[in-house]
Coordinates of C-alpha atoms in Angstrom, one line a residue:
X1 CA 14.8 40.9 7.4
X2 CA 12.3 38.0 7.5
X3 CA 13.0 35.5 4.9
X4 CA 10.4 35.2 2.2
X5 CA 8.2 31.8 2.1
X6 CA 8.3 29.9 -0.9
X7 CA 5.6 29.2 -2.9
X8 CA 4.6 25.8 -3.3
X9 CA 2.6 24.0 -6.0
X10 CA 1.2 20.5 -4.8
X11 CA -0.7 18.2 -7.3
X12 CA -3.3 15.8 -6.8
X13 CA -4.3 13.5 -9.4
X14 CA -7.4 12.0 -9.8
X15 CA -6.9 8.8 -7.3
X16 CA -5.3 10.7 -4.7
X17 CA -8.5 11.5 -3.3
X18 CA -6.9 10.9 0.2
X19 CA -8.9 13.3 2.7
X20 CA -6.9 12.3 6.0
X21 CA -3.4 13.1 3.9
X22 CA -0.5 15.1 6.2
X23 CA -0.9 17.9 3.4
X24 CA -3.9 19.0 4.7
X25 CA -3.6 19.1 8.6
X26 CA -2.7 22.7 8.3
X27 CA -3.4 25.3 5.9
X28 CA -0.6 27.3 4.6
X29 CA -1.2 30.3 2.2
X30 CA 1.8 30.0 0.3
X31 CA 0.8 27.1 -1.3
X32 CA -0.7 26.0 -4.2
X33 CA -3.2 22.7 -5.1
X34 CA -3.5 22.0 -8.5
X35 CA -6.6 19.0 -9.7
X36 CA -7.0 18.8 -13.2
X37 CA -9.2 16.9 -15.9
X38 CA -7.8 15.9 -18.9
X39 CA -8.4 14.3 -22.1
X40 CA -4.6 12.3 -21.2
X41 CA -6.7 10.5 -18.4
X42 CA -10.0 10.2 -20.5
X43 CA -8.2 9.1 -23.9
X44 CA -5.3 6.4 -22.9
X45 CA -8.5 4.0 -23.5
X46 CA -12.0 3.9 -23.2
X47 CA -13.4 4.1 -20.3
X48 CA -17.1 3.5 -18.6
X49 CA -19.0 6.6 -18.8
X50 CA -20.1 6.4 -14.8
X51 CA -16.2 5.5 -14.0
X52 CA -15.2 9.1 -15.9
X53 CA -18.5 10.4 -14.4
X54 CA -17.4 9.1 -10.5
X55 CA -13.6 10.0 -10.8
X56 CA -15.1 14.2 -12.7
X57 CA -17.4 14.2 -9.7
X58 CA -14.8 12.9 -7.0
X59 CA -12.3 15.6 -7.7
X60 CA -14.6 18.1 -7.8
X61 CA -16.2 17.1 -4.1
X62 CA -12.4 17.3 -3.4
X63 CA -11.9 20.7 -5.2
X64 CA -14.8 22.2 -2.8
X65 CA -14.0 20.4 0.5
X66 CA -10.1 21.8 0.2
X67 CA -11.6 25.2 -0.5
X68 CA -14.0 24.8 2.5
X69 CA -10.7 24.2 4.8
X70 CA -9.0 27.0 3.6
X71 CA -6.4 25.9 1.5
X72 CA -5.9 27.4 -1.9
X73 CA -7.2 25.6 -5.4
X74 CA -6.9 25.7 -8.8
X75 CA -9.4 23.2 -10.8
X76 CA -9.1 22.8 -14.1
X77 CA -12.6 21.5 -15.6
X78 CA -12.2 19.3 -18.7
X79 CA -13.6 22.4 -20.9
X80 CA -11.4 24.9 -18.7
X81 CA -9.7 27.7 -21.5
X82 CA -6.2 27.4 -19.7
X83 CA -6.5 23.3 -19.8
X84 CA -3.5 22.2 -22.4
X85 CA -5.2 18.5 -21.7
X86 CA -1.5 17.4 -20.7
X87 CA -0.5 17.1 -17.3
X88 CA 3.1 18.3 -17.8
X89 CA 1.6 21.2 -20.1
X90 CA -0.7 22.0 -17.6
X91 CA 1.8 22.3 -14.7
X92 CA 4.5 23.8 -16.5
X93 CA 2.0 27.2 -17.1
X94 CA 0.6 27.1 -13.4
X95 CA 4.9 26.7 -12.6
X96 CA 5.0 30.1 -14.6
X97 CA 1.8 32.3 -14.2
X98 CA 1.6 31.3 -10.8
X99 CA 5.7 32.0 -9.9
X100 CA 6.3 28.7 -8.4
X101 CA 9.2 28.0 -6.8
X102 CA 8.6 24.6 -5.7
X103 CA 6.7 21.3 -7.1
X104 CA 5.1 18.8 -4.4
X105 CA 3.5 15.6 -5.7
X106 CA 2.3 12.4 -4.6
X107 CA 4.1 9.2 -6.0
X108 CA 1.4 7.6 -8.3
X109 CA 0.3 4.1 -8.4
X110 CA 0.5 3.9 -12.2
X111 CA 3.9 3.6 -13.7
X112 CA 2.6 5.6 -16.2
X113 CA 2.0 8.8 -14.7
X114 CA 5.4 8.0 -12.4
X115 CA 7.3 7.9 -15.4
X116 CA 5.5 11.0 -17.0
X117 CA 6.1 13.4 -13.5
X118 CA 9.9 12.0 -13.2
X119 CA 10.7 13.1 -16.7
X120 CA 8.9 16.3 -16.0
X121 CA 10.5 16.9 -12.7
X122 CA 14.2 16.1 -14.2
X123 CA 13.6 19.1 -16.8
X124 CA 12.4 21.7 -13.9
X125 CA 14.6 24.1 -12.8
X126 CA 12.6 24.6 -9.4
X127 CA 12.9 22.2 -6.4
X128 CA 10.6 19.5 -6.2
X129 CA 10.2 17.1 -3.8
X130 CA 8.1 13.7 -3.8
X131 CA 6.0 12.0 -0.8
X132 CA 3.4 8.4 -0.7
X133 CA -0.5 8.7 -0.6
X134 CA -0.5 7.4 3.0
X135 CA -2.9 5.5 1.7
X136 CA -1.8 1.4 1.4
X137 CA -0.5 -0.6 4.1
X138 CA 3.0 -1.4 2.4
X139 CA 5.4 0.6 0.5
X140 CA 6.1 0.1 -3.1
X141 CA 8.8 -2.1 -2.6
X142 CA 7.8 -4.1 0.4
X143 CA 6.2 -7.4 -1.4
X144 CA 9.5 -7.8 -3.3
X145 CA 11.9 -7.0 -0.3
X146 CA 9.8 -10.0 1.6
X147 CA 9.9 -12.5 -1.3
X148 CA 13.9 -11.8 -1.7
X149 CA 16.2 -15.2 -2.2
X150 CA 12.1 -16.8 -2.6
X151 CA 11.9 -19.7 -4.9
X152 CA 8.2 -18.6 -5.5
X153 CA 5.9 -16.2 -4.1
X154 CA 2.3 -17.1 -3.1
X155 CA 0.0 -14.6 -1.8
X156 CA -1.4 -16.6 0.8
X157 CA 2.4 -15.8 2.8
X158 CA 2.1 -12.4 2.5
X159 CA -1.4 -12.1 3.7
X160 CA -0.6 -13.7 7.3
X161 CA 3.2 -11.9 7.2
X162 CA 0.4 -8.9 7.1
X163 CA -1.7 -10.3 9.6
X164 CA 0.5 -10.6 11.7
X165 CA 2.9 -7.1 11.1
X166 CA -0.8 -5.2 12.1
X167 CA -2.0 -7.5 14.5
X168 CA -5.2 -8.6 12.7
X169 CA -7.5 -10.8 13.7
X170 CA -4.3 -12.2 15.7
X171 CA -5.0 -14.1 19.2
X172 CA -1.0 -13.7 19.7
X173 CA 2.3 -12.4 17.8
X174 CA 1.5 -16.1 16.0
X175 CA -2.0 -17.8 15.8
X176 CA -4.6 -16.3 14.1
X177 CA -8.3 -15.9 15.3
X178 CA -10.3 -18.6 14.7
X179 CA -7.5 -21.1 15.0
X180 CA -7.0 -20.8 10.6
X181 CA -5.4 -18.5 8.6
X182 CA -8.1 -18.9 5.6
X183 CA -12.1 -19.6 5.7
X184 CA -11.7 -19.6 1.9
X185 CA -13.5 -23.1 1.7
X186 CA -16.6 -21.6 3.9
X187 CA -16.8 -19.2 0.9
X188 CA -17.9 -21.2 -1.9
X189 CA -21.9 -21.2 -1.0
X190 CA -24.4 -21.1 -4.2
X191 CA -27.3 -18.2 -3.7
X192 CA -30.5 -19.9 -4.2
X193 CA -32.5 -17.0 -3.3
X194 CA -32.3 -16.8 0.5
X195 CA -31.3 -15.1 2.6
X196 CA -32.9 -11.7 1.5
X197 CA -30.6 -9.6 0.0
X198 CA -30.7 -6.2 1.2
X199 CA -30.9 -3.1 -1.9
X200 CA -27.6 -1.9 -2.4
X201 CA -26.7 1.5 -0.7
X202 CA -27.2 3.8 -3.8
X203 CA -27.5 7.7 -4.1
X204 CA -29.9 10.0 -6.8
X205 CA -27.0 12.6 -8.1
X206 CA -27.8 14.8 -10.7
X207 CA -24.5 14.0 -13.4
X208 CA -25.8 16.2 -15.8
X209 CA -23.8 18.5 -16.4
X210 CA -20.8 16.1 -16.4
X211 CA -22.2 14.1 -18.9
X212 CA -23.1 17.0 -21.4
X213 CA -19.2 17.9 -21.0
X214 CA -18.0 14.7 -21.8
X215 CA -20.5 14.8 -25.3
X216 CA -19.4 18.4 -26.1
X217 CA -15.7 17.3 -25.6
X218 CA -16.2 14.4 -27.6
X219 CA -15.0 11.5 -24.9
X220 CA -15.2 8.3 -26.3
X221 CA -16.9 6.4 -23.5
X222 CA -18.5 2.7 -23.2
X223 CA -21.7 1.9 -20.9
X224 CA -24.7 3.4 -20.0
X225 CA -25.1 6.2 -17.2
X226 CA -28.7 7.9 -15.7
X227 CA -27.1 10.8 -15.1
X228 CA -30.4 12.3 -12.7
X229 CA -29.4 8.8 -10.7
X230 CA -25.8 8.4 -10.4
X231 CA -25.3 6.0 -7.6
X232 CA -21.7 5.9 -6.8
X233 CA -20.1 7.7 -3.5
X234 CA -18.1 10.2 -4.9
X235 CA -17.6 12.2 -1.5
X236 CA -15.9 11.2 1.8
X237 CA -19.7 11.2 3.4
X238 CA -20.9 9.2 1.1
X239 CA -18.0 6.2 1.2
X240 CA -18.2 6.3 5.2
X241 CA -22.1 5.9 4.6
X242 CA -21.8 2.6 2.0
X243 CA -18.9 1.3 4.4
X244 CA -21.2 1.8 7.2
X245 CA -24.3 0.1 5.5
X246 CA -22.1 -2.8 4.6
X247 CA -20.9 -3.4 8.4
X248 CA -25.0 -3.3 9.6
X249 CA -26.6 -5.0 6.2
X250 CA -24.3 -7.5 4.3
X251 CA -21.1 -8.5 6.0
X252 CA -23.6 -11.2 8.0
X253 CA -23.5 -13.1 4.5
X254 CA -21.1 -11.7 2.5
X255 CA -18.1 -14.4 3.2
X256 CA -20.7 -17.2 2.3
X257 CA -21.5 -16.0 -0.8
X258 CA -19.0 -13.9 -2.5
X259 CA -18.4 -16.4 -4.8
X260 CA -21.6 -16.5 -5.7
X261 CA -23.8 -15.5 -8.8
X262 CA -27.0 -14.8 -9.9
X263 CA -29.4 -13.3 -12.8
X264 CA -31.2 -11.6 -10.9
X265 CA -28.7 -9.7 -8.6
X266 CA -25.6 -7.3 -10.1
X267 CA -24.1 -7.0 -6.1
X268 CA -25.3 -9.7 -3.9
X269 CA -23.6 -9.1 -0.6
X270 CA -20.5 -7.0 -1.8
X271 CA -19.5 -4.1 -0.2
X272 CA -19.5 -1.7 -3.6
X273 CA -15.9 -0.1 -1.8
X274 CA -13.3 -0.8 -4.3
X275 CA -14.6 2.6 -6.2
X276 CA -14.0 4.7 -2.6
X277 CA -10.7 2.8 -2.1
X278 CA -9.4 2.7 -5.3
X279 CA -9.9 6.7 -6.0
X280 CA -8.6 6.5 -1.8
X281 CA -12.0 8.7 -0.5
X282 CA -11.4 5.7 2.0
X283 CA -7.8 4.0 3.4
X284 CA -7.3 0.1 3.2
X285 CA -7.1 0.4 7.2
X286 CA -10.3 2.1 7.5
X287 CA -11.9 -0.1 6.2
X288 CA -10.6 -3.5 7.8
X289 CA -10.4 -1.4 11.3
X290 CA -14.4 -0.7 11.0
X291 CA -15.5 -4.5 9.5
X292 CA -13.4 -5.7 12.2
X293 CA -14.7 -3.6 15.5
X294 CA -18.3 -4.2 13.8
X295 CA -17.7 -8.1 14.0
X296 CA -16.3 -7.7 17.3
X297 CA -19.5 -6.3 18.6
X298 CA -21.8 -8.7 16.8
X299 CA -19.7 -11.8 16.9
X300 CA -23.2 -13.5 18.0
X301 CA -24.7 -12.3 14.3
X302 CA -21.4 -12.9 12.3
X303 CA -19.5 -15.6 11.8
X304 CA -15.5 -15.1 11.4
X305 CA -15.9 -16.9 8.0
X306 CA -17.3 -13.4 6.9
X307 CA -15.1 -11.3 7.9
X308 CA -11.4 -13.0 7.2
X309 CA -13.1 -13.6 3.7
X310 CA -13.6 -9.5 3.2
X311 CA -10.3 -9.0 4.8
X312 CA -8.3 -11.1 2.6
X313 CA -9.4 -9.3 -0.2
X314 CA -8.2 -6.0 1.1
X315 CA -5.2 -6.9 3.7
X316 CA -4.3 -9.4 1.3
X317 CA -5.2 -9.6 -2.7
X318 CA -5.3 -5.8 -2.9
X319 CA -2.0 -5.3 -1.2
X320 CA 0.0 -8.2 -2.7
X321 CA -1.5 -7.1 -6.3
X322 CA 0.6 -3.6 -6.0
X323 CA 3.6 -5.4 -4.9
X324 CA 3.4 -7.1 -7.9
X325 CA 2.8 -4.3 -10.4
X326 CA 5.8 -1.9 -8.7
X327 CA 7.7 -5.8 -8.4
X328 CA 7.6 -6.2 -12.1
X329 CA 6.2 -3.6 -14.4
X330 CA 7.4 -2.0 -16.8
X331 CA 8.0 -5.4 -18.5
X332 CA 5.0 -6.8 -17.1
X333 CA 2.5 -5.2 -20.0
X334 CA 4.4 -6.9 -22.5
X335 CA 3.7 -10.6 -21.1
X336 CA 2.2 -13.5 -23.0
X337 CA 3.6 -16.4 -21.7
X338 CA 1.1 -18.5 -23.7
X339 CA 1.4 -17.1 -26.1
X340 CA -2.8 -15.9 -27.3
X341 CA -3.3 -14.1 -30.3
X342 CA -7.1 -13.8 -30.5
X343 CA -9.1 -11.2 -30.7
X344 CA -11.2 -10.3 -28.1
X345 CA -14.9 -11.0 -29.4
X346 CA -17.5 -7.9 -30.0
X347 CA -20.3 -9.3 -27.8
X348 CA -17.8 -8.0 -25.1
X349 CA -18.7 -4.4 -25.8
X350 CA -22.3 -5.2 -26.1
X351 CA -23.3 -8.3 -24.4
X352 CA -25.2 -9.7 -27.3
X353 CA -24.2 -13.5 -27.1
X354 CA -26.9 -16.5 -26.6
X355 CA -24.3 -17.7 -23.3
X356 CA -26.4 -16.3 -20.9
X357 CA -23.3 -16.1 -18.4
X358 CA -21.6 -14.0 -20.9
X359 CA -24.6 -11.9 -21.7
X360 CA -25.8 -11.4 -18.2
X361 CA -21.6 -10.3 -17.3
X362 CA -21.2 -8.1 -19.9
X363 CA -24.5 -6.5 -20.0
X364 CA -24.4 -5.8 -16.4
X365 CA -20.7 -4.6 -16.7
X366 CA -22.3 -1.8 -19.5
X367 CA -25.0 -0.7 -17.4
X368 CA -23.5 -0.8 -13.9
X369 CA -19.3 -0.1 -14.4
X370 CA -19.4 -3.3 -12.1
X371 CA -18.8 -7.0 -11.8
X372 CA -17.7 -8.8 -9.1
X373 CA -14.5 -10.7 -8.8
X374 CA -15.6 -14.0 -10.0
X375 CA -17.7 -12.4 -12.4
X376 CA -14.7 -11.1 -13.7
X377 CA -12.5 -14.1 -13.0
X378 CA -14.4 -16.8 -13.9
X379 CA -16.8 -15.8 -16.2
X380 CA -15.4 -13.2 -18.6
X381 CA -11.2 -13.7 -17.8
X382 CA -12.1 -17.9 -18.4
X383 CA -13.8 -17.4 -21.6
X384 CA -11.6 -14.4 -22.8
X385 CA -8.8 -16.9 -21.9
X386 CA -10.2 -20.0 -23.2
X387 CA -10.2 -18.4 -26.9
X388 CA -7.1 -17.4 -26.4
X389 CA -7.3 -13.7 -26.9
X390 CA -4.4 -11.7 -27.1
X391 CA -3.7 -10.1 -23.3
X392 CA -3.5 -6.5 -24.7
X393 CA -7.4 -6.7 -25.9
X394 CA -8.6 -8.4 -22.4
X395 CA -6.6 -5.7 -20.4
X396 CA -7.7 -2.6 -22.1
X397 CA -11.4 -4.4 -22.0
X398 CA -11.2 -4.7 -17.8
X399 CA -9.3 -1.1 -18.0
X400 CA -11.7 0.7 -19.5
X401 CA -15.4 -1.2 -18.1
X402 CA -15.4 -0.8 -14.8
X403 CA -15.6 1.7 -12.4
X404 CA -12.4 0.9 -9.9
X405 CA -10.1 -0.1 -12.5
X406 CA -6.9 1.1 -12.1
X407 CA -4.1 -0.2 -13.9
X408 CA -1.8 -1.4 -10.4
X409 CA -4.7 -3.3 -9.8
X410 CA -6.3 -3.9 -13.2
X411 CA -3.5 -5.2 -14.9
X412 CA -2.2 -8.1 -12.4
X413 CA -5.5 -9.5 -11.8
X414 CA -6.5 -9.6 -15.4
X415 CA -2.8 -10.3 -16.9
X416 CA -1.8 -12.8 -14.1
X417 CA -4.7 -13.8 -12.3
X418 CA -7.1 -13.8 -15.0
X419 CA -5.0 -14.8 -18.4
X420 CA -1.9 -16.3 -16.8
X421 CA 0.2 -14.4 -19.4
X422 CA 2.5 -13.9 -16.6
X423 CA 3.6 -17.5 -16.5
X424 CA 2.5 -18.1 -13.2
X425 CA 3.8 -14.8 -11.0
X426 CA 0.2 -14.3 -9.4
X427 CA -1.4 -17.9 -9.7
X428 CA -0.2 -20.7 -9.6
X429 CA -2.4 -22.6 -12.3
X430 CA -4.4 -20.7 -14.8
X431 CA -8.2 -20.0 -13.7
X432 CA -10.0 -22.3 -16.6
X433 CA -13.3 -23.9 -16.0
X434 CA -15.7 -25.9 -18.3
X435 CA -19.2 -25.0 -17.7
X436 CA -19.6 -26.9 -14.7
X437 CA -18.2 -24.5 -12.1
X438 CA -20.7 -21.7 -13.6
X439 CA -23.5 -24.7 -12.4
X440 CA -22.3 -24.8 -9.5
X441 CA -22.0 -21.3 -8.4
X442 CA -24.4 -19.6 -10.4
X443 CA -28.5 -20.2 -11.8
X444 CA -27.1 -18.7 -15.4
X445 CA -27.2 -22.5 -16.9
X446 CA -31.0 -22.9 -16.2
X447 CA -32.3 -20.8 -18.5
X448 CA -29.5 -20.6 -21.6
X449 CA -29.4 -21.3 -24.9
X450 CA -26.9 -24.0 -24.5
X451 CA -26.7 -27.3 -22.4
X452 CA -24.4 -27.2 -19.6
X453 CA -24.3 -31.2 -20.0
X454 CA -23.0 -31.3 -23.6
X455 CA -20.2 -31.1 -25.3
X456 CA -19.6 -31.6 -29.0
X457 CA -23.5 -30.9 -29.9
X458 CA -24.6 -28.1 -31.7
X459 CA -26.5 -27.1 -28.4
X460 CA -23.5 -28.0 -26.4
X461 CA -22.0 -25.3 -23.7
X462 CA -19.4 -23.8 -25.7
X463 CA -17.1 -23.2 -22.8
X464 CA -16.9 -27.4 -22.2
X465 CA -15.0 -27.7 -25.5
X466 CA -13.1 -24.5 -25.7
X467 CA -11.8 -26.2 -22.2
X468 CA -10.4 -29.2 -23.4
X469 CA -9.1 -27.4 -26.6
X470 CA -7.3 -25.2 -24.8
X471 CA -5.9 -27.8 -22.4
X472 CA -4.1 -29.2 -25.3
X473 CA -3.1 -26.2 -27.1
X474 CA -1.4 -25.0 -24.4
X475 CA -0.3 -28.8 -22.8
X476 CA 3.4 -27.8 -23.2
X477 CA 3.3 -25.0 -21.2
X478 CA 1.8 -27.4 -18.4
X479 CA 3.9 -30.2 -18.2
X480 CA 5.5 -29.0 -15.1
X481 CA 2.7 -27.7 -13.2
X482 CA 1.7 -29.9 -10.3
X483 CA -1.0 -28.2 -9.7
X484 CA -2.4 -29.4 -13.4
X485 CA -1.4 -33.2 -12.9
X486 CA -5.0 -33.9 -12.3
X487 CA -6.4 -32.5 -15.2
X488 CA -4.1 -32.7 -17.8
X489 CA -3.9 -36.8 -16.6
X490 CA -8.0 -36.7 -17.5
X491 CA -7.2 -35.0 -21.2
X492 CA -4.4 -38.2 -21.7
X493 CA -7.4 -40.9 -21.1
X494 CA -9.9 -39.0 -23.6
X495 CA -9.9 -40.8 -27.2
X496 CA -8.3 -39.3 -30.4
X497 CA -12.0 -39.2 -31.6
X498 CA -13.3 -37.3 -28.6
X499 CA -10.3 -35.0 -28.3
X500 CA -10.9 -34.5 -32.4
X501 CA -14.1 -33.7 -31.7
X502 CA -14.1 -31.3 -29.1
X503 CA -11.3 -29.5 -31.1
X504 CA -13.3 -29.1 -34.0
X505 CA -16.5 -27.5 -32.1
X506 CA -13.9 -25.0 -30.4
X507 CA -12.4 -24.0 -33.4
X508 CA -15.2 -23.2 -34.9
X509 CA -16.2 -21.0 -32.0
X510 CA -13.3 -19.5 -31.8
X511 CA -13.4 -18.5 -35.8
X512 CA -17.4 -17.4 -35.1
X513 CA -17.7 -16.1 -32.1
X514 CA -20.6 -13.7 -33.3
X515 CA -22.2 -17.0 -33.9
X516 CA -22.7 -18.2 -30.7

């Protein structure tokens, strides 16, 4: 007698997106996807309206395309009569209406959910069995098996260990392409308006009906959406398409300028991928592999500056920031090395400040779920750090706004990278600026309310003397920091009367923020 097949029940959460996974090479009808939304993923904090929106939308593009191939679905919409809004509620009653005999699911990124499915699995009394995403270059654990008996890790190792492990952009097993590891320096350009920048590649979806199920559900959301424009990729097609229009339209300029800001542009010459990536419609490797071969056959066009700059982001930052998070969570929600207390201000939820960085940031961030990164670094992370806000209020901020946040990846760029509450595990030196830098890379200065030159006077920028203020408050936790010699020498040589004076006009921004 032919032994009877097991049924199998495989979940896929919400950024396991991953089209080209092994599960789906070959149908089998005994088992069983399950994609579900659920208030547990809408509710642990606020998020955009267009990220809920884009994540609703991707699953359900997800839902449809594993139908098309022949595999079997159940979908649970957010307003579904069987959805318990619990993941471990909701799998528990497929487990048992659907006679499962074995649970399949993808490890998660967020520690969260990986603690939630373990404590589920250790109560079945069903097999279950566990694989990756297939999605990152490295395994969890990889960053912290390479920085073993390491005094320190920097990321900037790690990205050419990767170079070289995949052979990218490599002439040999050793030197890189180009003859440097890093174009960083050729990356630094200020856009004054040329060269053109192309529109981004957007789409028209109709969100609708989305959005009328997140208002009859009640989901607390921030932002704004046009729900008969939506104009994220939420669909395999539609990520290869903004992947493709990036290769053809933007990578030219987009190493020279990606530090760059401006007024009158939300994207610039970013790629608008971390969305597509970060929900894994697209693999890390895809994308490098494409840029790459795209170079490689315009190398007349595009400078290598361009393209090492996009790759570092991917092959390195995005890579070494989920070492990290597996490295040293759960602890690492807890830190607050210097120990900031503040509140976070309320212009950060509406954007009505007279800073016109801060304005321009967060008012973009509202409307478009997107910043870029030294948007986010440099202008909101610096000023968020700068007063001194307490780390829990910046990360649930940069958790909920934007439309690729993740916590793997939120959480170590805005903890460590942005707030330094790590101590110094991701950066070296905290990322602080006066109102200077924002000069230099931006045109917000020219037409603000405040004087980018001043710094004790009424109209003075605030972020010059919430720089020095913060230099001092924090001095202690310095001392030892090489790569803070410079400055904190230049905050020795200022007076007691300057010092006392650009203390006072930070403290009372930092009591009044609404004022300013």
């Amino acid at each position: 007698m032919a032994e009877k097949k097991v049924k199998t029940l495989r979940l896929i959460l919400g950024d396991q997106l991953n089209y080209k996974h092994s599960w789906y090479k070959n149908t089998d009808k005994n088992c069983l996807y399950f994609i579900a939304e659920m208030e547990q993923e809408t509710n642990y904090v606020p998020h955009h309206i267009q990220k809920v929106v884009a994540f609703f939308q991707s699953m359900r593009n997800f839902s449809d395309w594993l139908r098309d191939n022949d595999h079997k679905v159940v979908y649970y919409k957010l307003d579904g009569k069987n959805n318990a809004q619990d993941l471990t509620k909701n799998l528990n009653h497929i487990i048992e209406s659907h006679d499962i005999k074995k649970f399949e699911y993808q490890l998660p990124d967020e520690y969260r959910l990986d603690e939630q499915l373990q404590k589920f699995c250790n109560s079945l009394t069903i097999d279950y069995e566990t694989c990756t995403t297939e999605h990152f270059y490295t395994e969890r654990n990889e960053l912290a098996e390479f920085y073993e008996g390491k005094k320190e890790m920097t990321m900037e190792y790690f990205y050419r260990h990767m170079r070289k492990k995949h052979d990218i952009m490599m002439v040999n097993d050793k030197d890189p392409e180009g003859g440097k590891w890093n174009f960083d320096k050729s990356n630094r350009k200020k856009w004054k308006g040329s060269p053109t920048i192309p529109h981004e590649k957007g789409f028209r979806k109709d969100v609708s009906d989305i959005v009328s199920l997140l208002k009859k559900r009640n989901i607390k959301t921030i932002g704004t959406i046009d729900d008969k424009n939506f104009n994220w990729p939420t669909s395999r097609k539609d990520c290869l398409t903004v992947l493709s229009y990036f290769c053809s339209n933007l990578l030219q300029h987009f190493g020279d300028y990606q530090d760059a800001m401006h007024t009158d542009e939300y994207y610039l010459f970013h790629s608008r991928l971390s969305f597509a990536m970060n929900s894994k419609m697209l693999s890390p490797k895809e994308v490098v592999d494409k840029v790459i071969s795209y170079w490689q056959d315009h190398k007349k066009d595009i400078d290598i500056s361009q393209v090492e700059g996009f790759v570092r982001q991917i092959l390195g930052w995005r890579e070494y920031m989920r070492g990290i998070y597996w490295k040293e969570m759960p602890g690492y929600r807890r830190s607050n090395k210097l120990d900031n207390q503040n509140k976070l201000p309320d212009f950060y939820w509406t954007g009505d400040t007279k800073m016109n960085c801060l304005s321009h940031a967060i008012k973009q961030s509202l409307n478009q779920a997107y910043a870029h990164h030294i948007q986010r670094l440099m202008i909101t992370g610096n000023f968020a750090l700068l007063m001194q806000c307490h780390p829990d209020e910046v990360d649930e901020w940069y958790l909920g706004i934007y439309i690729d946040a993740i916590e793997w990846v939120e959480i170590t760029n805005t903890r460590g990278m942005s707030q330094f509450a790590d101590g110094g595990i991701v950066a070296t030196k905290p990322y602080v600026s006066s109102g200077n830098y924002i000069n230099k890379m931006s045109n917000y200065c020219k037409d603000c309310h405040y004087s980018v030159s001043n710094k004790t006077e009424e109209n003075a920028c605030p972020f010059n003397s919430l720089y020095w203020n913060f230099l001092d408050d924090k001095k202690d936790h310095f001392k030892n920091n090489q790569r803070m010699n410079m400055m904190m020498n230049l905050l020795d040589k200022k007076s007691a009367e300057e010092l006392s004076a650009l203390k006072k006009r930070a403290a009372d921004i930092i009591k009044n923020p609404s004022n300013f």
